[in-house]
PDB file of C-alpha atoms in Angstrom:
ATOM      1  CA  UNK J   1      45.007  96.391  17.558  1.00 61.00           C
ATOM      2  CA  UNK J   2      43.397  92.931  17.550  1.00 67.00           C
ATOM      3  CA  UNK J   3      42.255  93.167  21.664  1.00 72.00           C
ATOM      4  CA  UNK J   4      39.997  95.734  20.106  1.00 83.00           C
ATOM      5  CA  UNK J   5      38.112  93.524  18.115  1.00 92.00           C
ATOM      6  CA  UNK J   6      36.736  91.307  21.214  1.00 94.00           C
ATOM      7  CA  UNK J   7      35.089  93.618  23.179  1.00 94.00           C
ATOM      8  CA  UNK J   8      33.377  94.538  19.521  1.00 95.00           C
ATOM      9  CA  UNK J   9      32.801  90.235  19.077  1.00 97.00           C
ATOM     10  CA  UNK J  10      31.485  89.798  22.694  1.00 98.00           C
ATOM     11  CA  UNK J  11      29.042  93.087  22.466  1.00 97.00           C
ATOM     12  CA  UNK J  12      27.817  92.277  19.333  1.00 98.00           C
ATOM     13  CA  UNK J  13      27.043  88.359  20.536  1.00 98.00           C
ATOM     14  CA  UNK J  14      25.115  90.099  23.048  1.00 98.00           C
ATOM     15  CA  UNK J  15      23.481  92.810  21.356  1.00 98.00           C
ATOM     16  CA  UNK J  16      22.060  89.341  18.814  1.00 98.00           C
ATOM     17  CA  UNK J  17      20.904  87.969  22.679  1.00 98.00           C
ATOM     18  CA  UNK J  18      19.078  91.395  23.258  1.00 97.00           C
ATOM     19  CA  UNK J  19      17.436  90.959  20.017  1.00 97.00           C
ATOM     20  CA  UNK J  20      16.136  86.890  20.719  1.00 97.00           C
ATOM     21  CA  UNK J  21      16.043  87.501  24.588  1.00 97.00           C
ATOM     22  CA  UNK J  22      12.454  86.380  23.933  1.00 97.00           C
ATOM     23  CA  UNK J  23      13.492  82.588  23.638  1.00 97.00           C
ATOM     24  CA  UNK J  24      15.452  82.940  27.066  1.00 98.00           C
ATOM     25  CA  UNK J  25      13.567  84.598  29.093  1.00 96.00           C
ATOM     26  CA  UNK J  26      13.316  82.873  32.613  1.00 96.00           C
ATOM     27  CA  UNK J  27      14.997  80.526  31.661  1.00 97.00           C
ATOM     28  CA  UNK J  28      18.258  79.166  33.254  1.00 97.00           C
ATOM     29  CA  UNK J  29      20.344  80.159  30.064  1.00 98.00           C
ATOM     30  CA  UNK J  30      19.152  83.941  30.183  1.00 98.00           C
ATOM     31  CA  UNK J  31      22.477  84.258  33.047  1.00 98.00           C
ATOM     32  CA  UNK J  32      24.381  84.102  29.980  1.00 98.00           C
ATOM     33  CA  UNK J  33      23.155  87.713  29.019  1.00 98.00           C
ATOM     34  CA  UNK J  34      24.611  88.637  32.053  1.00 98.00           C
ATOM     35  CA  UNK J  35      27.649  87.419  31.678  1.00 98.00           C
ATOM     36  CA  UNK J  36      28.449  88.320  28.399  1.00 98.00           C
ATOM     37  CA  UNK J  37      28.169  91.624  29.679  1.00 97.00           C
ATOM     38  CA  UNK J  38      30.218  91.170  32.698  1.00 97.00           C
ATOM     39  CA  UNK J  39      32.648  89.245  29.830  1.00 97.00           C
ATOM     40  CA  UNK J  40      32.847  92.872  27.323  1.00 96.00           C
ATOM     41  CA  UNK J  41      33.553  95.297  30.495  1.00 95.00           C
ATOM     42  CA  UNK J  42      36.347  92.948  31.748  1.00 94.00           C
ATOM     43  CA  UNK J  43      37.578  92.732  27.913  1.00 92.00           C
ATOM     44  CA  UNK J  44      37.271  96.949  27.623  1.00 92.00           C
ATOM     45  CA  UNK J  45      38.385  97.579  31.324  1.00 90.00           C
ATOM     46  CA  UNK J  46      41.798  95.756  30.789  1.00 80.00           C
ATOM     47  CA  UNK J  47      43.454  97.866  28.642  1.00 81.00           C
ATOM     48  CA  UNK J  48      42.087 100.811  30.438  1.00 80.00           C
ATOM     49  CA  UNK J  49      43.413  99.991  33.859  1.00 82.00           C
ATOM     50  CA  UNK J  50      47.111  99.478  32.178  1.00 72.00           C
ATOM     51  CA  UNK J  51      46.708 102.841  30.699  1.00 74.00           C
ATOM     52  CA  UNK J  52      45.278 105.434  33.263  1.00 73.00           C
ATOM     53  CA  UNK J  53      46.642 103.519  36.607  1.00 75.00           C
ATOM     54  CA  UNK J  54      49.424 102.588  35.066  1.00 73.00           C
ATOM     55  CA  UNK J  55      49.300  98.912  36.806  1.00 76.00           C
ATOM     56  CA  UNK J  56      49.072  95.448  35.497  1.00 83.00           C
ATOM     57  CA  UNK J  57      45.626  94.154  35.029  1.00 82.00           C
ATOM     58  CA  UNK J  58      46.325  90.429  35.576  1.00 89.00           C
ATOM     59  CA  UNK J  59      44.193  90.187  38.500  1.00 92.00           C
ATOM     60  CA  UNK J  60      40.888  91.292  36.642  1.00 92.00           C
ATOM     61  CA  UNK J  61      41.857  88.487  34.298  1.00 93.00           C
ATOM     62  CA  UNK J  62      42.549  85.831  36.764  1.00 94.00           C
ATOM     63  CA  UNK J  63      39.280  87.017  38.485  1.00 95.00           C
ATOM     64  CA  UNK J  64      37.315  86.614  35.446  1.00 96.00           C
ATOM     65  CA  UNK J  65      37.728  83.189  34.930  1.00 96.00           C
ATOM     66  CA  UNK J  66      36.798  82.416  38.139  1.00 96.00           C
ATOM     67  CA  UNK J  67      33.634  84.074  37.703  1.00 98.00           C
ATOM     68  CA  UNK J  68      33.706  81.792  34.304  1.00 98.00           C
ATOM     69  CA  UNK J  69      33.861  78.439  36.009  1.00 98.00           C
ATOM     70  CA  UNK J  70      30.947  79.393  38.606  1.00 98.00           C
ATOM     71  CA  UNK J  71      28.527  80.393  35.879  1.00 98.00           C
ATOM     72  CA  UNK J  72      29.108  77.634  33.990  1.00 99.00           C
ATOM     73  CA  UNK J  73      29.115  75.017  36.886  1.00 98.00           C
ATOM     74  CA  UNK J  74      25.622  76.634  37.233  1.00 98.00           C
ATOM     75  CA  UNK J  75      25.004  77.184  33.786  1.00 98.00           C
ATOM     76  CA  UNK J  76      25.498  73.646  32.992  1.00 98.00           C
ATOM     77  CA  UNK J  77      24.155  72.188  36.439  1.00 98.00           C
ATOM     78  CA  UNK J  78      20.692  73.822  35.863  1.00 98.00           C
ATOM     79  CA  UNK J  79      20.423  71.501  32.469  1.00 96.00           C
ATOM     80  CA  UNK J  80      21.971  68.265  33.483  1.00 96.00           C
ATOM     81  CA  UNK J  81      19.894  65.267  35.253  1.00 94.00           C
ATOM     82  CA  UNK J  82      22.740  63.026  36.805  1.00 95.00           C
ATOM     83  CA  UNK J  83      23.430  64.330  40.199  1.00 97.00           C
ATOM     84  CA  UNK J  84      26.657  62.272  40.171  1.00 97.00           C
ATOM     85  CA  UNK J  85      27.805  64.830  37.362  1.00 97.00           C
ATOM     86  CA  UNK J  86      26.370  67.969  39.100  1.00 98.00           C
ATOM     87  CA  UNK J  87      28.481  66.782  42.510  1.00 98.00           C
ATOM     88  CA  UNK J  88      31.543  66.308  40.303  1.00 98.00           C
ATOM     89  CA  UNK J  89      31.208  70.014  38.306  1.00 98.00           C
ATOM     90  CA  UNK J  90      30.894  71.468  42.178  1.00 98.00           C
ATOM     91  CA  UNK J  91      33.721  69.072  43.859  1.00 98.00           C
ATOM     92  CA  UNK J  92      36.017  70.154  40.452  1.00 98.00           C
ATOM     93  CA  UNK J  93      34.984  74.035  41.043  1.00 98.00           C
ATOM     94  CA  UNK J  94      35.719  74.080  44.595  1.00 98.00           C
ATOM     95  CA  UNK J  95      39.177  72.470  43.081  1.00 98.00           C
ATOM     96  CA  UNK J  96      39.521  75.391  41.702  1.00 98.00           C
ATOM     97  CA  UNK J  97      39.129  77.973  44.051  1.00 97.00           C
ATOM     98  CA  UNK J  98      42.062  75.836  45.913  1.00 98.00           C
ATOM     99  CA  UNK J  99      44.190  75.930  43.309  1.00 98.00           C
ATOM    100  CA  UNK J 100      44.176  79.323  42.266  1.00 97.00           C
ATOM    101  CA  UNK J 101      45.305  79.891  45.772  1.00 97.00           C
ATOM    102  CA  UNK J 102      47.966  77.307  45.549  1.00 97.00           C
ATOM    103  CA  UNK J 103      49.106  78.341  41.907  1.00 96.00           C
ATOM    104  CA  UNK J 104      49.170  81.987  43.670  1.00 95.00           C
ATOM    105  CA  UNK J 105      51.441  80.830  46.599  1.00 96.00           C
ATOM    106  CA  UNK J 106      53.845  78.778  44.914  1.00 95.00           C
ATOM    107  CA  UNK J 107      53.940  79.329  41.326  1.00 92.00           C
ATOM    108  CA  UNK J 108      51.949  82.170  39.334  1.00 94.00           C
ATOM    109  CA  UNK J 109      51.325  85.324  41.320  1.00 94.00           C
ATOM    110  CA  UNK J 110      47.477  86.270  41.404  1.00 94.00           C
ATOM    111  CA  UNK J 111      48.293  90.100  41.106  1.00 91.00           C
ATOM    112  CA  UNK J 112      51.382  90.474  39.094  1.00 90.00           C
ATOM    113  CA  UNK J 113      51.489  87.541  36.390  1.00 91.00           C
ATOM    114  CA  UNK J 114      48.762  85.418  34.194  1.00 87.00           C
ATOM    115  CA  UNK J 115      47.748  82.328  35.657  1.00 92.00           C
ATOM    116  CA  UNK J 116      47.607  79.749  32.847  1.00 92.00           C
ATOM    117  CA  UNK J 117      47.973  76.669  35.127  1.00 94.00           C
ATOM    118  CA  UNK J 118      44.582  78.450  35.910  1.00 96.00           C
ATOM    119  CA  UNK J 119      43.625  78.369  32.195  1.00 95.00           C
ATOM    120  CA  UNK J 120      44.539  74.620  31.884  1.00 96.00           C
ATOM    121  CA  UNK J 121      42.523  73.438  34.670  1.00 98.00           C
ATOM    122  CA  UNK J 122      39.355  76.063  33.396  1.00 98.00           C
ATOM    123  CA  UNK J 123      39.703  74.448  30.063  1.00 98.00           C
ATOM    124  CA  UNK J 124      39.518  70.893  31.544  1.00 98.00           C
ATOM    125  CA  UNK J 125      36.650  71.666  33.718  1.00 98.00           C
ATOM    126  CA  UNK J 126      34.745  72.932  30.644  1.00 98.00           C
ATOM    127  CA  UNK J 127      35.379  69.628  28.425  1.00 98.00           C
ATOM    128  CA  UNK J 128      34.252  68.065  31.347  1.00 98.00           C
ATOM    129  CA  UNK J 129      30.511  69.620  31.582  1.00 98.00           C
ATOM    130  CA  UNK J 130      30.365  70.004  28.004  1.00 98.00           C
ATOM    131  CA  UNK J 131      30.627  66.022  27.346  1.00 98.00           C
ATOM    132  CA  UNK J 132      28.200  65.026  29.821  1.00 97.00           C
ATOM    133  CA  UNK J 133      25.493  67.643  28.598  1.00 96.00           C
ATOM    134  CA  UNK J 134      26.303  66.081  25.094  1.00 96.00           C
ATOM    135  CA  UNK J 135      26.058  62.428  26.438  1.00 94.00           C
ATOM    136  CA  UNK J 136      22.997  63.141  28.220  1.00 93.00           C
ATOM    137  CA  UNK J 137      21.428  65.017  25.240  1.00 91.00           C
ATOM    138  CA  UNK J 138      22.411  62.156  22.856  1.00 89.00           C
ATOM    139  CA  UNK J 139      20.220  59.722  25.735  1.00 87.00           C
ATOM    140  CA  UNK J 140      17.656  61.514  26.105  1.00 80.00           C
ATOM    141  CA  UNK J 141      14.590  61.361  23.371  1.00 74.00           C
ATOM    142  CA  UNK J 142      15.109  65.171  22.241  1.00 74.00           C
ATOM    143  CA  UNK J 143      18.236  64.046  20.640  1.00 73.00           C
ATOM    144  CA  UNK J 144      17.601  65.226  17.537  1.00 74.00           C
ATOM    145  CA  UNK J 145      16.328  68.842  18.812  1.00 83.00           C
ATOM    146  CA  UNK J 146      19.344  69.518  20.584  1.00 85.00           C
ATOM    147  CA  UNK J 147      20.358  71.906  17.690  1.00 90.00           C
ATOM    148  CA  UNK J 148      17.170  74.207  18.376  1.00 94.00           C
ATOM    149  CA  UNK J 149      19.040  74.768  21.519  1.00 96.00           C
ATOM    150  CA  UNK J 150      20.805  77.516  22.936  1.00 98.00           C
ATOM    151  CA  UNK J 151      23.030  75.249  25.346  1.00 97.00           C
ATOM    152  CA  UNK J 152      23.621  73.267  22.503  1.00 97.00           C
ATOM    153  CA  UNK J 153      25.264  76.297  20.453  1.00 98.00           C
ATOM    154  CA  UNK J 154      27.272  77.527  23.448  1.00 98.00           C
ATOM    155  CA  UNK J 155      28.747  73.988  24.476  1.00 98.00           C
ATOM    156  CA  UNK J 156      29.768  73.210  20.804  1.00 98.00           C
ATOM    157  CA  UNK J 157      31.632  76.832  20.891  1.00 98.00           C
ATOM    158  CA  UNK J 158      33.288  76.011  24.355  1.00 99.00           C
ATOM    159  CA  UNK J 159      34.540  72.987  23.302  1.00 98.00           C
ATOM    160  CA  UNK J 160      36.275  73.977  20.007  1.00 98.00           C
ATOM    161  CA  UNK J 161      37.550  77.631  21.951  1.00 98.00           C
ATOM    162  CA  UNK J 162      38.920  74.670  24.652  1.00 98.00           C
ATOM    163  CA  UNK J 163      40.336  72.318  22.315  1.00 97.00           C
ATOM    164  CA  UNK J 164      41.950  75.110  20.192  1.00 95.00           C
ATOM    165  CA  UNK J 165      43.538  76.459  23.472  1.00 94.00           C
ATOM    166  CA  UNK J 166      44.520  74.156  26.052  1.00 95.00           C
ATOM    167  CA  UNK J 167      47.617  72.928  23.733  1.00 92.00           C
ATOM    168  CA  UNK J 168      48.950  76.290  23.464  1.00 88.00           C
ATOM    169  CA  UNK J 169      48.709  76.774  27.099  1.00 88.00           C
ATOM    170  CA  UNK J 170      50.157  73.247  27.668  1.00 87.00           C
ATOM    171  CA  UNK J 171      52.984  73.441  25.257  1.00 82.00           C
ATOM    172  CA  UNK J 172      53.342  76.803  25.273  1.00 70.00           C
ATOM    173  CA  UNK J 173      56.444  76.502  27.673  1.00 64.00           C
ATOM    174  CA  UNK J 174      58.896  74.476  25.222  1.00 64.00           C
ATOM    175  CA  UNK J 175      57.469  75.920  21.856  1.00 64.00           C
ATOM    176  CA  UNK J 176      56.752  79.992  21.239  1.00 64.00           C
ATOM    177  CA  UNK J 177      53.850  80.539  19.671  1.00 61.00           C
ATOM    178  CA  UNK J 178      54.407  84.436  20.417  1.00 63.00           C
ATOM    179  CA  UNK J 179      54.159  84.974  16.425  1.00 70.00           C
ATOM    180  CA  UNK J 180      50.786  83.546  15.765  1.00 84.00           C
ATOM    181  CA  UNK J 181      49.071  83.138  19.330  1.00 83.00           C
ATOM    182  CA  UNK J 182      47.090  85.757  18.915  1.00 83.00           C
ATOM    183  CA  UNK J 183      45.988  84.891  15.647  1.00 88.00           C
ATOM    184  CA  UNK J 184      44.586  81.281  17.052  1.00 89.00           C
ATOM    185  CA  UNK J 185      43.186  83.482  19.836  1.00 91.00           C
ATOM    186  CA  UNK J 186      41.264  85.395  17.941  1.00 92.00           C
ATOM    187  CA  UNK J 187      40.113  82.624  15.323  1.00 94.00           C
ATOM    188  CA  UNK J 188      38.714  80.298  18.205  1.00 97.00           C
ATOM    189  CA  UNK J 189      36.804  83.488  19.531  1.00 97.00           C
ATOM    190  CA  UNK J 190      35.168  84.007  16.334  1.00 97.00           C
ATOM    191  CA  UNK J 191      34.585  80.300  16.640  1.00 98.00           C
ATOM    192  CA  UNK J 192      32.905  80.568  19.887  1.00 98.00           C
ATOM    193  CA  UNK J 193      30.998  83.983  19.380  1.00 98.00           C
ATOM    194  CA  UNK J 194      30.124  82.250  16.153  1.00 98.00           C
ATOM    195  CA  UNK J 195      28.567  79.841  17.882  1.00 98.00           C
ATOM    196  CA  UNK J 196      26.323  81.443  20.642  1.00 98.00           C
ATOM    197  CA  UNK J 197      25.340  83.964  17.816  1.00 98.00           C
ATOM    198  CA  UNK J 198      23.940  80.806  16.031  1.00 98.00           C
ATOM    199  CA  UNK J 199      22.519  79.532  19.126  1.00 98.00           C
ATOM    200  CA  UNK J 200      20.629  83.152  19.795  1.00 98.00           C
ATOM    201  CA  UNK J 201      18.949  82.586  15.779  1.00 97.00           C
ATOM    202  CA  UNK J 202      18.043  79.166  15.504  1.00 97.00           C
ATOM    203  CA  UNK J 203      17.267  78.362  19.339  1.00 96.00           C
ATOM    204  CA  UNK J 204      13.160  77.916  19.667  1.00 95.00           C
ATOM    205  CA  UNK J 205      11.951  78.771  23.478  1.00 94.00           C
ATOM    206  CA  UNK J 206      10.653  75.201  23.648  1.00 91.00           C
ATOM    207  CA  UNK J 207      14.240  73.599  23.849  1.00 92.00           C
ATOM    208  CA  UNK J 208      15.985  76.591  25.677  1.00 86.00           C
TER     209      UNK J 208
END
């Protein structure tokens, strides 16, 4: 009953983007409508695949978050000034790519099982970027506008969602969390939906 309720989180986020689109318009961040989108049909087309082709959909979920980490190595490249950074978001997304393949060949099977070495390394990647957009932003004089920003709003979310979930993941193997996982899941998505629906009201054009 709960997977029901993020396809309803992640539409409504967007349907609040739809509504402020104006302050994102051309604008780097304006992908993110996008992919919200993409994000709610991958949420709704899950379930759907298990039920009518009768076939495990862990390969749209593996597939989605490698769309994730390209969007947000560009999402987060198109903001940040240090080209040092920008070369280590692409060097640690092309990381990726490799080890998906690896994790597929040796250890977690692409098509028939969840990949949360996948999930670790995602999570890791996304601390990453979101630090140095913070570190930059607390350098740079707009400092104290960062909070009329959209980027601002959606890196705060990713970091809490990441923080919240990379211990599960990590420990998940010597303690079960089967009882209250998706509890925490669905707290931290509130958390980060929370966030970006902030982001959509109190985000001014100027900063976005």
């Amino acid at each position: 009953m709960l997977h029901y309720i993020y396809p309803v989180l992640i539409f409504s986020t967007f349907l609040v983007g739809v509504f402020h689109s104006q302050k994102i318009k051309g604008k780097p961040i304006f992908l993110l409508m996008y992919f919200l989108l993409f994000s709610g049909l991958v949420e709704v087309s899950g379930p759907l695949i298990i039920k009518f082709l009768e076939i495990k959909s862990f390969f749209v979920y593996n597939t989605y978050y490698l769309v994730c980490i390209l969007f947000y190595n560009y999402l987060f490249k198109a903001y940040l000034t240090s080209n040092s950074t920008k070369k280590t978001l692409n060097v640690l997304s092309i990381g990726y790519i490799v080890f998906v393949i690896l994790n597929h060949l040796f250890r977690q099977d692409y098509y028939h099982s969840f990949q949360s070495y996948n999930i670790i390394y995602f999570g890791f990647f996304v601390i990453i970027a979101v630090v140095s957009y913070f570190i930059e932003s607390l350098n740079s004089d707009n400092v104290l506008s960062a909070k009329k920003s959209l980027l601002f709003w959606v890196s705060l979310g990713l970091l809490l969602f990441q923080v919240g979930i990379i211990p599960i993941f990590i420990f998940g193997e010597f303690f079960n969390f089967s009882g209250i996982f998706d509890y925490i899941l669905l707290t931290l998505n509130f958390i980060l939906y929370g966030c970006m629906i902030t982001g959509f009201i109190v985000s001014e054009r100027a900063y976005n």
